[in-house]
Amino acid sequence: MTSNFFKLKSLSIKGYKNIKDIEIDFKDKNGITVLIGKNGCGKSNVLEALSSIFAGLYKNKLHKPNFDYIVRYELKGKNIEIKLSSSTYTFIVDDKKYSKTEFNKNAKEFLPTNVITCYSGESQRLWQNFYWPYYKEYIANIKESEVTPVLPMLYINRYNLSISLLTLFLYDFDIYTDIGDFCNKTLKIKEIANIVIQYDLKKIKEWSDNSVLRMIKQLNKVEDISVLSEDKVKLSLSEIKERMAYMGERDFFKTMYAATMPKTDKIITEISYDIILDNDEIIKIDDLSEGEKKNILMITILEVLADENSLLLFDEPDAHIHISRKAQLKELFDKYHNRENIITTHSPTLAVKFEGHIEGLGLDSKGHTIIIDNEKAKLVASITDNMWNIHEQNMFLASNKPITLLVEGQTDKIHILAAYKALQTKYPDLDFDVFYFGGANNIPQFMIGLKTCETDFSNRKIIAIFDNDTEGCNCCKQTQVEYCKHKKNKYGLYAITLPSNGDATIENLYDGAKYYEAFKKIVGKKSFKGLVSKYAESITKEAKIEMSNMIGTFAPSDFDGFKPLFDLLQEIKKL
């Protein structure tokens, strides 16, 4: 059944920045799609591409996309497909082809209400390229219009924080209980008071009568703007509610947005107020945490500015937020799944919370953005028995290195990466990722799963590295892909033990004095009671961790024991 609300179905992008050719499936995401991947993999470029697409559709004279795309979505019970190929548009609505003129005549029926972006970064590119042209026209129109004009491309960032919180407190919390609970319970704000709105008298007198000037007149309770002599007005919250009763909260925000945003034509220069917490402490808006500030912006977008036909783009909303608050974002977006929300992140914590809403992004060997194959993702989840979280699964699948190393524990990964950094000039052609499994016994089932599945991983060599001890040797054999010298495995899968004589773990690749130093530190911290033997296992485990902590003090020559390992990896790479 076709949705009455705006719902993205799919998006194909060709030739935008490092996006050569991808298709993203938004179906079955229930209004929330989380794009996850390492920095530089193209997450923000997808948000830019969507911004470019709709900026070109609302008013093509303001912006023209310079790439090919196909976007499919549902809106008001209609299935809509828009294609741009070699600068030529194709519009199809419910299988009927429309000319550009016909489509534009029905734009209100065929396009989302607005596109709203909440951006976390410092770059002005997104704003300048896709939102500023609309904002510039909006300001020009608002100067001459009796009514507040439509702004279809809306860009929200930290500079809108003061008007956002003020707007939220204009709502009647007895009716809008979600907003009230957010302000009173989540933020623990009892009220805001001593509101000071400062404006530029010279600029005010340059503008003709419009919705912004009417708002300023109402705030000052004057009929003629020319009688203003003070450049600010101080009001209580109840006074603002009373004087702004003629306009809704959404129009209040948009009018304030128009008055506070232009760099060179700003009428309202500053808004300040006291924030009174539920313990009666008084703070300013800058005293709020980064997480609280971001939540204010998101609630303002979701509750005040968006409706069921909006497209909402959130660039890393969890950045700089304490890990304990990341989980709350899932609860927040779940309340507004009737919006079309697209979120970018590289946070494993956030990704775990949004299982079922994930689209993984990575880079191929040429640096082009790729979409992680969902079937491969399901396979990796299955053969790791969900030991890896979604982020780790995606990182494995998105790896574009020619070699992937699988190791027993986290300290193994630390030692190998440190050794490679120290010896890299001797192995310039060696390049790999490392993933750890929390023990030797967890690796064989993964290797067997890769070998027996029908999914192709042959674009890289996957090498399991085991300690050269009894457990490691047994597990190496269990993988069924134990490396035979100079013999190529058709699956690209290899299992090796550490190239050392006798019973050895990775720490034994260092000079014995280093391992002894780590043991000595741990033993010195122990207070023994009873048999010393019962402490042996914990001492060994803690010594391994201590040795990984000591790496920063090692000289390059201390890693020479790893050369046989890297020689072996080099040998397998050439097969």
XYZ file of C-alpha atoms in Angstrom:
575
model
C 0.000 0.000 0.000
C 1.360 3.405 -1.019
C 2.035 5.795 1.863
C 0.202 9.096 2.189
C 3.320 10.488 3.844
C 6.727 11.137 2.293
C 8.695 7.878 2.228
C 11.929 7.382 0.324
C 12.140 4.077 -1.533
C 15.517 4.205 -3.256
C 18.247 6.544 -4.423
C 20.806 5.998 -7.187
C 23.712 8.439 -7.480
C 26.266 8.524 -10.287
C 29.234 10.842 -10.470
C 28.999 12.951 -7.320
C 32.413 13.463 -5.698
C 33.735 10.024 -4.674
C 30.342 8.419 -5.359
C 30.865 6.768 -8.732
C 27.724 4.635 -8.791
C 25.678 3.529 -5.767
C 22.092 2.646 -4.969
C 20.648 2.963 -1.465
C 17.529 1.030 -0.477
C 15.343 2.890 2.034
C 12.483 0.388 2.105
C 11.744 -1.451 5.362
C 13.657 1.181 7.357
C 10.440 2.507 8.964
C 11.340 6.159 8.397
C 14.829 5.928 9.947
C 17.928 5.157 7.867
C 21.359 5.227 9.479
C 24.359 5.549 7.151
C 27.397 4.162 8.945
C 31.022 4.035 7.897
C 34.483 5.417 8.551
C 35.222 9.093 8.037
C 35.791 9.793 4.354
C 33.623 6.945 3.072
C 31.005 9.297 1.600
C 28.263 9.520 4.251
C 28.107 13.321 4.136
C 28.268 13.206 0.346
C 24.978 11.287 0.335
C 23.377 14.079 2.397
C 24.865 16.635 0.016
C 23.530 14.718 -2.992
C 20.007 14.589 -1.517
C 20.212 18.306 -0.740
C 21.355 18.982 -4.299
C 18.561 16.856 -5.779
C 15.727 18.658 -4.018
C 17.363 22.088 -4.255
C 17.287 21.512 -8.009
C 13.643 20.413 -7.914
C 12.112 23.169 -5.781
C 13.624 25.902 -7.980
C 15.958 24.855 -10.743
C 17.043 28.460 -11.303
C 18.599 28.498 -7.805
C 20.502 25.224 -8.126
C 21.326 22.683 -10.833
C 22.718 19.264 -9.800
C 25.873 18.301 -11.704
C 25.473 14.515 -11.434
C 23.044 11.806 -12.563
C 20.503 10.319 -10.177
C 17.255 8.409 -9.822
C 15.162 9.027 -6.703
C 12.001 7.064 -5.947
C 9.574 7.882 -3.159
C 5.960 7.766 -2.029
C 3.979 10.908 -1.259
C 0.257 11.546 -0.726
C -0.652 8.106 -2.034
C 1.453 8.456 -5.189
C 4.545 6.615 -6.413
C 7.008 9.146 -7.788
C 10.216 8.622 -9.735
C 12.532 11.442 -10.804
C 15.532 10.834 -13.008
C 18.286 13.207 -14.060
C 20.593 11.854 -16.754
C 22.994 13.972 -18.799
C 21.183 17.130 -17.570
C 17.789 15.838 -18.809
C 14.929 15.276 -16.348
C 12.366 12.467 -16.494
C 9.319 12.621 -14.183
C 7.025 9.622 -13.613
C 4.053 9.714 -11.223
C 2.027 6.498 -10.844
C 3.486 5.201 -14.130
C 2.452 8.378 -15.970
C 5.187 10.468 -17.561
C 5.121 14.217 -16.862
C 6.921 17.025 -18.623
C 9.071 19.303 -16.499
C 6.467 22.067 -16.842
C 3.606 19.766 -15.802
C 5.576 18.443 -12.839
C 6.489 21.944 -11.654
C 2.825 23.025 -11.822
C 2.020 20.218 -9.368
C 5.171 20.598 -7.274
C 3.217 21.003 -4.014
C 1.637 17.593 -4.617
C 4.772 15.882 -5.904
C 7.588 17.220 -3.701
C 8.201 16.947 0.064
C 7.123 19.915 2.192
C 10.740 20.768 2.897
C 14.237 19.410 3.304
C 15.742 20.184 6.703
C 19.407 19.580 7.440
C 20.985 19.584 10.894
C 24.734 19.858 10.420
C 27.364 19.258 13.115
C 30.577 20.206 11.342
C 32.450 23.429 10.719
C 32.400 23.290 6.913
C 30.170 25.839 5.164
C 30.003 23.852 1.906
C 26.578 22.286 2.469
C 25.099 25.630 3.508
C 26.713 27.680 0.746
C 25.969 25.296 -2.124
C 22.418 24.149 -1.426
C 20.734 26.210 1.319
C 22.127 29.738 1.067
C 20.568 30.421 -2.393
C 17.120 29.619 -0.940
C 17.765 31.587 2.217
C 18.938 34.597 0.215
C 15.720 34.547 -1.821
C 13.699 33.989 1.375
C 15.133 37.155 2.938
C 14.498 39.139 -0.238
C 10.875 37.938 -0.304
C 10.226 38.437 3.397
C 11.284 42.080 3.127
C 8.506 42.699 0.629
C 5.825 40.263 1.770
C 2.901 40.667 4.150
C 3.018 36.948 4.921
C 5.923 34.690 5.834
C 7.103 33.051 2.583
C 7.860 29.351 2.211
C 11.432 28.185 2.835
C 11.707 24.638 1.405
C 15.450 24.217 2.066
C 16.102 24.785 5.769
C 19.552 24.552 7.381
C 19.815 24.279 11.164
C 22.989 24.459 13.245
C 24.275 25.750 16.586
C 23.603 29.379 15.629
C 19.874 28.624 15.863
C 20.074 27.292 19.422
C 18.705 30.341 21.285
C 15.625 30.718 19.094
C 15.074 26.945 19.190
C 14.828 26.694 22.980
C 12.773 29.889 23.161
C 10.348 28.486 20.580
C 9.946 25.240 22.526
C 8.989 27.195 25.659
C 6.236 29.022 23.763
C 4.268 25.769 23.566
C 1.561 24.919 26.085
C 3.158 21.994 27.907
C -0.240 20.753 29.117
C -1.194 20.115 25.489
C 2.209 19.385 23.940
C 3.314 16.950 26.605
C 6.250 15.513 24.617
C 7.824 18.952 24.329
C 7.064 19.662 27.983
C 8.625 16.382 29.100
C 11.701 17.087 27.013
C 12.184 20.586 28.448
C 11.222 19.835 32.060
C 12.354 16.229 32.519
C 15.090 15.541 29.981
C 16.754 18.963 30.113
C 15.573 19.563 33.707
C 14.711 23.173 32.829
C 11.925 24.676 34.906
C 11.579 27.906 32.946
C 13.404 30.595 31.018
C 13.341 34.197 32.217
C 14.742 37.692 31.672
C 14.617 37.387 27.902
C 16.552 40.147 26.138
C 16.121 40.641 22.386
C 18.622 43.058 20.899
C 18.211 44.550 17.422
C 19.892 46.898 14.982
C 17.830 50.105 14.888
C 19.539 51.322 11.735
C 18.796 48.083 9.863
C 15.179 48.053 11.085
C 14.544 51.454 9.565
C 15.973 50.278 6.229
C 13.414 47.458 5.900
C 9.911 48.008 4.588
C 6.960 46.722 6.617
C 6.946 42.918 6.719
C 6.431 39.983 9.068
C 9.796 40.520 10.810
C 9.073 44.181 11.549
C 5.540 43.325 12.684
C 7.034 40.870 15.161
C 9.431 43.504 16.513
C 6.581 46.024 16.809
C 4.498 43.465 18.702
C 7.381 42.619 21.024
C 7.796 46.324 21.825
C 4.046 47.080 21.797
C 4.419 49.947 19.343
C 2.482 50.658 16.151
C 5.212 52.613 14.395
C 8.736 51.202 14.172
C 10.214 54.707 13.900
C 9.365 55.502 17.541
C 11.833 52.884 18.828
C 14.726 54.528 20.634
C 16.130 51.566 22.580
C 18.030 48.850 20.713
C 16.683 46.048 22.907
C 13.585 44.855 24.713
C 13.510 42.834 27.946
C 10.522 40.533 28.450
C 9.284 37.643 30.526
C 8.237 34.400 28.849
C 4.563 35.120 29.561
C 4.897 38.545 27.911
C 6.371 36.991 24.779
C 3.587 34.388 24.684
C 0.978 37.118 24.993
C 2.534 39.409 22.377
C 3.246 36.577 19.911
C -0.203 34.982 20.247
C -1.093 36.171 16.727
C 1.397 33.736 15.134
C 2.048 30.028 15.642
C 5.248 28.597 17.052
C 6.475 27.493 13.609
C 6.009 30.971 12.130
C 7.685 32.468 15.201
C 10.768 30.325 14.619
C 10.882 31.068 10.882
C 10.468 34.804 11.443
C 13.193 34.773 14.096
C 15.321 32.668 11.751
C 14.954 35.341 9.065
C 15.813 38.118 11.517
C 18.865 36.481 13.104
C 20.645 34.646 10.292
C 21.966 37.070 7.629
C 25.598 37.981 8.238
C 25.348 41.448 6.696
C 21.632 42.152 7.042
C 20.853 40.955 10.549
C 18.000 42.780 12.283
C 18.036 40.868 15.583
C 21.664 40.774 16.680
C 21.364 38.792 19.918
C 18.875 36.841 22.022
C 19.797 36.007 25.604
C 17.933 34.708 28.631
C 18.337 32.979 31.971
C 17.700 29.248 32.126
C 16.276 28.196 35.489
C 16.874 24.526 36.248
C 14.605 22.373 38.388
C 17.013 22.841 41.319
C 16.653 26.655 40.878
C 20.208 27.016 39.567
C 20.414 29.746 36.924
C 22.569 29.125 33.849
C 23.004 30.469 30.323
C 22.461 28.532 27.115
C 26.218 28.099 26.593
C 26.348 26.204 29.906
C 24.272 23.343 28.500
C 26.166 20.222 27.453
C 26.837 19.467 23.784
C 24.351 16.607 23.975
C 21.637 18.869 25.385
C 22.275 21.494 22.706
C 22.014 18.934 19.926
C 18.852 17.458 21.392
C 17.262 20.930 21.461
C 17.990 21.384 17.753
C 16.696 17.909 16.897
C 13.467 18.325 18.876
C 12.919 21.714 17.225
C 13.305 20.125 13.802
C 11.156 17.087 14.555
C 8.381 18.881 16.452
C 8.331 22.470 15.196
C 9.683 22.605 11.667
C 8.936 19.225 10.109
C 5.748 17.427 9.210
C 4.963 13.967 7.840
C 6.023 15.065 4.361
C 9.456 16.420 5.312
C 12.858 14.960 4.494
C 15.203 15.302 7.483
C 18.976 14.967 7.164
C 21.056 14.656 10.350
C 24.838 14.754 10.004
C 26.424 12.835 12.914
C 23.932 13.972 15.580
C 25.853 11.871 18.119
C 29.199 13.658 17.599
C 30.671 14.969 20.890
C 27.764 13.448 22.837
C 28.561 11.356 25.905
C 28.247 7.642 25.228
C 25.423 7.310 27.790
C 23.311 9.792 25.793
C 23.804 8.125 22.414
C 21.250 5.460 23.319
C 18.643 8.183 23.906
C 18.824 9.193 20.243
C 17.147 5.924 19.239
C 14.264 6.629 21.608
C 13.972 10.164 20.217
C 13.835 9.136 16.555
C 11.463 6.243 17.293
C 8.871 8.813 18.363
C 9.089 10.470 14.945
C 9.282 7.526 12.550
C 6.449 9.237 10.631
C 9.160 11.599 9.335
C 11.740 10.472 6.779
C 14.954 10.636 8.830
C 18.410 9.987 7.387
C 21.239 9.936 9.926
C 24.990 9.591 9.428
C 27.362 8.217 12.066
C 30.638 6.372 12.518
C 29.767 5.412 16.098
C 29.536 1.678 16.944
C 27.428 2.563 20.005
C 24.803 4.328 17.920
C 24.854 1.685 15.183
C 24.063 -1.100 17.649
C 20.945 0.778 18.800
C 19.628 1.162 15.230
C 19.826 -2.466 14.125
C 17.442 -2.972 11.192
C 17.911 0.623 10.040
C 21.548 0.379 8.927
C 23.063 1.008 5.506
C 26.808 0.409 5.670
C 29.151 2.486 3.503
C 32.766 1.817 2.638
C 35.403 2.526 -0.002
C 36.646 0.338 -2.821
C 40.318 0.065 -3.758
C 40.023 3.230 -5.893
C 38.489 5.310 -3.100
C 34.923 5.219 -4.441
C 31.967 4.892 -2.073
C 30.350 1.460 -1.966
C 27.249 0.122 -0.221
C 27.798 -2.903 1.998
C 25.984 -5.915 0.578
C 23.164 -6.847 2.982
C 23.489 -10.545 2.160
C 27.171 -10.442 3.048
C 26.302 -8.582 6.250
C 23.839 -11.323 7.222
C 26.456 -13.967 6.466
C 29.120 -12.297 8.615
C 26.610 -11.880 11.459
C 25.783 -15.574 11.200
C 29.308 -16.996 11.071
C 30.537 -14.740 13.865
C 27.500 -15.858 15.875
C 26.798 -12.124 16.400
C 30.078 -11.806 18.337
C 30.818 -8.672 16.303
C 28.455 -5.730 16.546
C 27.027 -4.095 13.413
C 29.869 -1.589 13.245
C 32.542 -4.313 13.354
C 30.686 -6.370 10.733
C 30.504 -3.361 8.429
C 34.166 -2.505 8.962
C 35.118 -6.054 7.937
C 32.897 -5.952 4.864
C 33.963 -2.424 3.894
C 37.690 -3.146 4.136
C 39.456 -2.315 0.866
C 42.868 -3.547 2.002
C 44.398 -6.474 0.042
C 44.931 -8.432 3.278
C 42.671 -8.917 6.291
C 44.259 -10.380 9.427
C 42.207 -12.246 12.016
C 43.873 -12.511 15.436
C 42.978 -14.046 18.767
C 42.870 -11.023 21.078
C 42.887 -7.252 21.205
C 46.508 -7.064 22.394
C 47.560 -9.168 19.374
C 46.098 -6.452 17.140
C 47.870 -3.717 19.126
C 51.269 -5.453 18.852
C 50.980 -6.209 15.121
C 49.917 -2.677 14.212
C 52.675 -1.149 16.367
C 55.281 -3.452 14.828
C 54.111 -2.645 11.304
C 54.299 1.085 12.023
C 57.894 0.656 13.226
C 58.927 -1.573 10.291
C 56.755 -0.110 7.522
C 59.673 1.243 5.479
C 60.962 -2.331 5.133
C 57.534 -3.560 3.928
C 56.156 -0.707 1.777
C 53.896 -3.010 -0.261
C 52.263 -4.624 2.758
C 48.847 -3.201 3.674
C 46.252 -4.827 5.916
C 43.396 -4.476 8.376
C 43.295 -6.405 11.666
C 40.232 -7.810 13.456
C 40.326 -9.653 16.771
C 38.038 -12.486 17.892
C 38.351 -12.698 21.671
C 40.099 -16.079 21.631
C 41.506 -18.710 19.268
C 38.399 -20.909 19.480
C 36.210 -18.281 17.808
C 38.217 -18.118 14.576
C 37.809 -21.623 13.006
C 34.014 -21.397 12.590
C 34.444 -18.021 10.895
C 37.026 -19.347 8.427
C 34.953 -22.458 7.701
C 31.884 -20.268 7.195
C 33.729 -18.117 4.651
C 35.010 -21.232 2.877
C 31.644 -22.987 2.601
C 29.454 -19.983 1.788
C 28.664 -18.963 -1.772
C 29.675 -15.345 -1.174
C 32.796 -14.144 -2.962
C 35.547 -12.658 -0.779
C 38.305 -13.453 -3.278
C 39.181 -9.780 -3.820
C 41.422 -10.021 -0.751
C 43.384 -12.561 1.241
C 42.045 -13.354 4.704
C 44.729 -14.693 7.039
C 44.082 -16.074 10.527
C 47.071 -15.793 12.875
C 47.230 -18.102 15.895
C 49.614 -18.284 18.833
C 52.141 -21.086 18.428
C 50.855 -22.982 21.461
C 48.727 -26.106 21.870
C 45.383 -24.309 21.584
C 46.555 -22.136 18.692
C 47.944 -25.081 16.701
C 44.747 -27.102 17.190
C 42.539 -24.191 16.115
C 44.763 -23.516 13.109
C 44.150 -27.091 11.885
C 40.402 -26.768 12.528
C 40.132 -23.893 10.039
C 40.744 -26.391 7.186
C 42.827 -23.753 5.384
C 46.199 -24.234 7.102
C 48.887 -22.595 4.980
C 51.237 -24.836 3.009
C 54.342 -23.013 1.845
C 53.919 -21.331 -1.561
C 50.582 -23.086 -2.145
C 47.693 -20.847 -3.174
C 44.269 -21.380 -1.594
C 41.477 -20.926 -4.140
C 39.262 -19.254 -1.509
C 41.918 -16.717 -0.548
C 41.809 -18.055 3.035
C 44.914 -18.941 5.033
C 45.648 -19.934 8.629
C 49.120 -19.663 10.171
C 50.751 -19.934 13.557
C 53.316 -17.386 14.706
C 56.691 -18.089 13.053
C 58.622 -18.943 16.223
C 60.211 -22.002 17.729
C 58.361 -23.829 20.469
C 55.420 -22.784 22.593
C 54.926 -19.037 22.006
C 52.403 -16.215 22.017
C 52.765 -12.943 20.147
C 54.553 -11.337 23.110
C 57.402 -13.824 22.557
C 58.237 -12.087 19.279
C 59.822 -9.359 21.403
C 63.122 -9.757 23.184
C 62.566 -11.765 26.378
C 63.639 -8.825 28.528
C 60.537 -6.856 27.501
C 58.165 -9.639 28.511
C 60.061 -10.093 31.778
C 59.739 -6.366 32.513
C 55.958 -6.544 32.102
C 55.708 -9.625 34.358
C 57.874 -7.960 36.962
C 55.593 -4.905 37.086
C 52.474 -7.026 37.557
C 54.006 -9.353 40.157
C 55.192 -6.303 42.093
C 51.596 -5.105 42.405
C 50.300 -8.442 43.769
C 49.759 -9.379 47.390
C 49.992 -13.179 47.499
C 47.966 -15.295 49.903
C 48.279 -19.058 49.739
C 49.632 -20.889 46.685
C 51.314 -18.640 44.131
C 50.194 -21.000 41.332
C 46.577 -19.891 41.661
C 47.629 -16.378 40.577
C 49.517 -17.555 37.476
C 46.667 -17.160 34.970
C 45.698 -13.651 36.078
C 49.367 -12.562 36.151
C 49.871 -13.790 32.580
C 46.734 -11.997 31.384
C 47.638 -8.737 33.122
C 51.227 -8.943 31.873
C 49.938 -9.142 28.290
C 47.914 -5.971 28.831
C 50.848 -4.270 30.561
C 53.122 -5.120 27.660
C 50.678 -3.581 25.164
C 50.689 -0.436 27.324
C 54.509 -0.324 27.197
C 54.679 -0.211 23.379
C 55.065 3.570 23.309
C 58.447 3.218 25.047
C 59.842 0.642 22.573
C 62.548 1.482 20.029
C 62.085 0.409 16.358
C 64.676 -2.344 16.860
C 62.507 -3.885 19.597
C 60.074 -4.977 16.859
C 62.646 -6.924 14.815
C 61.131 -10.190 16.055
C 58.042 -9.439 13.943
C 59.993 -9.504 10.668
C 59.446 -13.263 10.123
C 55.685 -12.676 10.519
C 55.659 -9.853 7.966
C 57.883 -11.908 5.645
C 55.287 -14.665 5.799
C 52.440 -12.233 5.087
C 54.434 -10.880 2.145
C 54.890 -14.419 0.851
C 51.146 -15.139 1.004
C 50.311 -11.783 -0.588
C 52.288 -12.734 -3.723
C 50.387 -16.010 -4.276
